Coordinates of N, CA, C and O in Angstrom, one line a residue:
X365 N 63.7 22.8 35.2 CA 62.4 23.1 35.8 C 61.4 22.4 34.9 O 61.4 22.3 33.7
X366 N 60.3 22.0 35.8 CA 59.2 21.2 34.8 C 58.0 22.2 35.3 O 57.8 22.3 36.5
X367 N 57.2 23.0 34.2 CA 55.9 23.7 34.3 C 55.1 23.0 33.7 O 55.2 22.6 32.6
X368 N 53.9 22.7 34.7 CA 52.6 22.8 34.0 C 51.8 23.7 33.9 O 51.5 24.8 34.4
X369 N 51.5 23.0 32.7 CA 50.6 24.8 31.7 C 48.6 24.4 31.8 O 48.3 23.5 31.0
X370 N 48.2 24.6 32.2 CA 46.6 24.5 32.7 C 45.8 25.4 31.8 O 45.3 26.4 32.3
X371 N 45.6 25.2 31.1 CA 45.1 26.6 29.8 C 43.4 26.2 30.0 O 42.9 25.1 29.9
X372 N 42.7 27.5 30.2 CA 41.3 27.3 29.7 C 40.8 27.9 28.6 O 40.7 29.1 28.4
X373 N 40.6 26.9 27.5 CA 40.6 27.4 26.1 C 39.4 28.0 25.6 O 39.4 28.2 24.4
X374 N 38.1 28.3 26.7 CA 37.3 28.8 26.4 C 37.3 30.4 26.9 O 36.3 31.2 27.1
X375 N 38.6 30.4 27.0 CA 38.6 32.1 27.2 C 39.4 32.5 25.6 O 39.9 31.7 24.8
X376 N 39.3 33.6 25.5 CA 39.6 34.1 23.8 C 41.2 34.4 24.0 O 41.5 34.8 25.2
X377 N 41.9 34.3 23.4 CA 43.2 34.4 23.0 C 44.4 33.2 24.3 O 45.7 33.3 24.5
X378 N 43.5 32.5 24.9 CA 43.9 31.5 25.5 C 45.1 30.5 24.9 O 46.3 30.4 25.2
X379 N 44.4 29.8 24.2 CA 45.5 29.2 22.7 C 46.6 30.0 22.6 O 47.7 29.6 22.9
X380 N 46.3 31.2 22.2 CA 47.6 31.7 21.8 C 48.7 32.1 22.8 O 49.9 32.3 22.6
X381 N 48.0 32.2 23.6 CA 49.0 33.4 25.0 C 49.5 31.5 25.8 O 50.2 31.6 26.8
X382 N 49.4 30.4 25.5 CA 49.5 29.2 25.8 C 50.7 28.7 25.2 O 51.7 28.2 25.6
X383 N 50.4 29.1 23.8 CA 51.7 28.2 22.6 C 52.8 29.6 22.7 O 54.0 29.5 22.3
X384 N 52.4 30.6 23.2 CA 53.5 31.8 23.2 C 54.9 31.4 24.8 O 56.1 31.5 24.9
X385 N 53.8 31.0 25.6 CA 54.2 30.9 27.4 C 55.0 29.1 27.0 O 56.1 28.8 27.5
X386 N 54.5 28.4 26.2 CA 55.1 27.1 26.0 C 56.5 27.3 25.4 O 57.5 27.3 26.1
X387 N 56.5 27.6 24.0 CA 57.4 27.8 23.6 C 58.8 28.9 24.1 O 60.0 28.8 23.9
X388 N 57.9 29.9 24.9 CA 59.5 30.5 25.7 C 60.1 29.9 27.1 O 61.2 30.2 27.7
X389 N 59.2 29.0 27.5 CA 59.8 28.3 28.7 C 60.2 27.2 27.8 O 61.3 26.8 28.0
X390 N 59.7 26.7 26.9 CA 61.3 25.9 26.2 C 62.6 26.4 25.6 O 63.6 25.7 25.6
X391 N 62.4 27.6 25.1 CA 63.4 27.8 24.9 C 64.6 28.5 26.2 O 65.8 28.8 26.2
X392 N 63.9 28.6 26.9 CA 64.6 28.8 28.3 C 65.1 27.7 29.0 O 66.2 27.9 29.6
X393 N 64.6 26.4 28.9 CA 65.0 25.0 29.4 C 64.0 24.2 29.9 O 64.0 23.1 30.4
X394 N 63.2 25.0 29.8 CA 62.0 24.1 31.1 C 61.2 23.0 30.5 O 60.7 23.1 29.4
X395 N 61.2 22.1 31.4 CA 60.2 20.9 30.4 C 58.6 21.5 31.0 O 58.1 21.7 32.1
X396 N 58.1 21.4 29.4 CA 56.7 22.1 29.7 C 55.6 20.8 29.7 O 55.9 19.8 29.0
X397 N 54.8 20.7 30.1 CA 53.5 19.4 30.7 C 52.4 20.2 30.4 O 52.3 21.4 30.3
X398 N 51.3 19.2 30.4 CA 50.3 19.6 30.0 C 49.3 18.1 30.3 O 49.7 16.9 30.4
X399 N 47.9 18.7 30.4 CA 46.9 17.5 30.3 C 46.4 16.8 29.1 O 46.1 17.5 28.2
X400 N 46.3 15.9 29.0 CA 46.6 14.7 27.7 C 45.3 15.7 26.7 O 45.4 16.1 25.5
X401 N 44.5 15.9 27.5 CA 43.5 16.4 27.2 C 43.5 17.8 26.2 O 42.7 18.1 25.4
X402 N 44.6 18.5 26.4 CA 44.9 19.9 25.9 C 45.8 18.7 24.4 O 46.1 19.5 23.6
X403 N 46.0 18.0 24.2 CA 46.9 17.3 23.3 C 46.2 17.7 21.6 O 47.1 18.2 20.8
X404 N 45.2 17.6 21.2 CA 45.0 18.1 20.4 C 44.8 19.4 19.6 O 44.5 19.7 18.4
X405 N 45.0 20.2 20.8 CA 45.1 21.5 20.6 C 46.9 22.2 20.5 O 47.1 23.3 20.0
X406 N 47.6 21.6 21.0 CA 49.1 21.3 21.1 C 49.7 20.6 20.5 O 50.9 20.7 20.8
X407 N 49.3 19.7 19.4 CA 50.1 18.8 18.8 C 51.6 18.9 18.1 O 51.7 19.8 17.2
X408 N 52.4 18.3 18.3 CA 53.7 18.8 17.4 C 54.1 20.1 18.2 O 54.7 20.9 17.6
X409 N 53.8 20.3 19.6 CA 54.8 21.1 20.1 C 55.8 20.4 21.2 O 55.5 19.4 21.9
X410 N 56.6 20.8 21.2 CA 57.5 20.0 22.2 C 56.9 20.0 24.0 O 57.2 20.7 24.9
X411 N 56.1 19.0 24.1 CA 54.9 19.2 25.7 C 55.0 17.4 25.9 O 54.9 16.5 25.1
X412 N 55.0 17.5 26.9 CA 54.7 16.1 27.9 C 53.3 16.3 28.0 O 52.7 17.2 28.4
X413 N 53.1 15.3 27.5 CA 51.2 15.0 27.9 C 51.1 14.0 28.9 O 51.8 13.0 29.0
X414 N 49.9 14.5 29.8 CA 50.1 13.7 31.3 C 48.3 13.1 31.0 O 47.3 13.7 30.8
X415 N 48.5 11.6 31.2 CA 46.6 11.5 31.4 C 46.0 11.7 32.2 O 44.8 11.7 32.0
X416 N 46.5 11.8 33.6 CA 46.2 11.7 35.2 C 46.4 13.3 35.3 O 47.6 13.7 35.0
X417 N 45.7 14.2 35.6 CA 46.1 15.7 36.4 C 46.7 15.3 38.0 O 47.2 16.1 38.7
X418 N 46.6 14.7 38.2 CA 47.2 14.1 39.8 C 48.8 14.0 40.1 O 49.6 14.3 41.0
X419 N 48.8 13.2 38.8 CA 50.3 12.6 38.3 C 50.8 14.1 38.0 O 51.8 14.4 38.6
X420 N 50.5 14.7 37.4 CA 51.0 16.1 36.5 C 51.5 17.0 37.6 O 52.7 17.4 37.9
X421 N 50.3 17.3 38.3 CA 50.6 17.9 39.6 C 51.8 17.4 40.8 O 52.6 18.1 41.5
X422 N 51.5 16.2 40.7 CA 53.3 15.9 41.4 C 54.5 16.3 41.0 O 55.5 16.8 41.6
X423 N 54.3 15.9 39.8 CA 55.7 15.5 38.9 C 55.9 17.1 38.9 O 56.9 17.3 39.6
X424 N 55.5 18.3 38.4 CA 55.9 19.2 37.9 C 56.4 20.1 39.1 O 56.4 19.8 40.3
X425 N 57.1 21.5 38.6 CA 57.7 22.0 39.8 C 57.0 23.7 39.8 O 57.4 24.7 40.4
X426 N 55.7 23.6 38.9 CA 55.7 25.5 38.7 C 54.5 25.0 38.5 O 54.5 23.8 38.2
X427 N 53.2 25.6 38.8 CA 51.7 25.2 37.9 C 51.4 26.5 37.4 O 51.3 27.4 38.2
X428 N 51.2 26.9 35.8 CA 50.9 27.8 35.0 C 49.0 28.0 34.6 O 48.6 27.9 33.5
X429 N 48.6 28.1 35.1 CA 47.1 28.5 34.6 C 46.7 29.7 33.8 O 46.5 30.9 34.3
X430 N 46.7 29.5 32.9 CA 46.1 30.1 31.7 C 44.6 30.1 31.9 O 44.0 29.0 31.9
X431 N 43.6 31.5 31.9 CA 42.4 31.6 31.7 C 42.2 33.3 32.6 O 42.8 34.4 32.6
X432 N 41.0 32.8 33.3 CA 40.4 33.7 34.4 C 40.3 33.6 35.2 O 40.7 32.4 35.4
X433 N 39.9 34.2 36.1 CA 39.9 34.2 37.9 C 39.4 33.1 38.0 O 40.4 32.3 37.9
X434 N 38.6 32.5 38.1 CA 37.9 31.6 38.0 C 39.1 30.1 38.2 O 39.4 29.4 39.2
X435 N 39.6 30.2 36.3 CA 40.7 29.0 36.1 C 41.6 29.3 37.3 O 41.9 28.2 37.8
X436 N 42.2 30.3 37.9 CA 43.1 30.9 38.3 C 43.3 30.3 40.0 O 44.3 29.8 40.6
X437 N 41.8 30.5 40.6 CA 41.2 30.2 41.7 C 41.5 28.8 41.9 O 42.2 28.4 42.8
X438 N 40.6 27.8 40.7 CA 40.8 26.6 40.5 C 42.0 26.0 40.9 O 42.2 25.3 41.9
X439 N 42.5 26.3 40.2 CA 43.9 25.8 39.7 C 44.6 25.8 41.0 O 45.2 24.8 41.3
X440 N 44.5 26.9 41.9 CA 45.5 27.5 42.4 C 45.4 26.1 43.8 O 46.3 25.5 44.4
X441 N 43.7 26.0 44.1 CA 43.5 25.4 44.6 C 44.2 23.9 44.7 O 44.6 23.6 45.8
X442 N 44.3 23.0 43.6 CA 44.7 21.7 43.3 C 46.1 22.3 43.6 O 46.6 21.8 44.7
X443 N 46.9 23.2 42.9 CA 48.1 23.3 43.0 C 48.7 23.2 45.0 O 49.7 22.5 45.5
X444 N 47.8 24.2 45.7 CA 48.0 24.1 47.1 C 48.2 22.5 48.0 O 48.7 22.2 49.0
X445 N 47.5 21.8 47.0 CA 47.4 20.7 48.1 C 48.6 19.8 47.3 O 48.4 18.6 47.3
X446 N 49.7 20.2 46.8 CA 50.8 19.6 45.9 C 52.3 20.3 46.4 O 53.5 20.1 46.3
X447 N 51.4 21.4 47.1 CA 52.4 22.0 47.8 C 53.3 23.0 46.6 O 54.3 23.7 46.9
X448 N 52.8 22.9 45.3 CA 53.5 23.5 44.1 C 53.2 25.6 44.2 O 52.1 26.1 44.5
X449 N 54.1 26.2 43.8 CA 53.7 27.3 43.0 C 53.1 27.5 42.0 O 52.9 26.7 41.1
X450 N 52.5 29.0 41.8 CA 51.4 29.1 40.9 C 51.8 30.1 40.3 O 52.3 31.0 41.0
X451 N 51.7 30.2 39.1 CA 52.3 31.9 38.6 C 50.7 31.7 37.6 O 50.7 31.0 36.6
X452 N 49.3 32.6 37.9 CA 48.8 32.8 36.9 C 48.7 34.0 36.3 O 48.9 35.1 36.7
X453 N 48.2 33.1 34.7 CA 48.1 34.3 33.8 C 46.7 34.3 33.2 O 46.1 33.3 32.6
X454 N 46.3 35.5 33.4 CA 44.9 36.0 33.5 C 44.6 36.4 31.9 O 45.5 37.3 31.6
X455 N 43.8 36.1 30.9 CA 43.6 36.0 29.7 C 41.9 36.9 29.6 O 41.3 37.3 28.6
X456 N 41.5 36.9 30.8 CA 40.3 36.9 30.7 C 39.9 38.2 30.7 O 40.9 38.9 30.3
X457 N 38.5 39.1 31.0 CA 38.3 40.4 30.7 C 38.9 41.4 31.4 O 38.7 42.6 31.1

């Protein structure tokens, strides 16, 4: 299984509930993706960095959004027209 992880890191404990959700879908098997963009915040974790979100959104098979309703909404949206599932996780108030 390949998840993309959609993290909005301007919600508070975002980062962490991210590298928590990464790391156990690897140790489960899943190749975890991300936007090239999240790369500096991720470095040295085992993550596919994608520079196109278009490309990301094809290739992958789960879309994970990390944030708030808001990210959640978002996301869910791009995800729809990929025809992908969405499992979010709500970080927010």
């Amino acid at each position: 299984m390949k998840a993309a992880i959609l993290p909005n890191l301007t919600k508070r404990d975002a980062k962490m509930r991210t590298t928590i959700i990464a790391n156990r879908l690897t140790q489960l098997g899943a190749r975890v993706m991300m936007h090239a963009a999240m790369k500096p915040y991720f470095a040295g974790a085992d993550i596919l960095f994608y520079n196109d979100l278009e490309d990301l959104l094809i290739d992958c098979d789960v879309v994970i959004p990390v944030g708030g309703d808001g990210t959640i909404i978002h996301t869910a949206r791009q995800a729809a027209e990929k025809g992908k599932p969405v499992l979010g996780i709500n970080v927010g108030r």
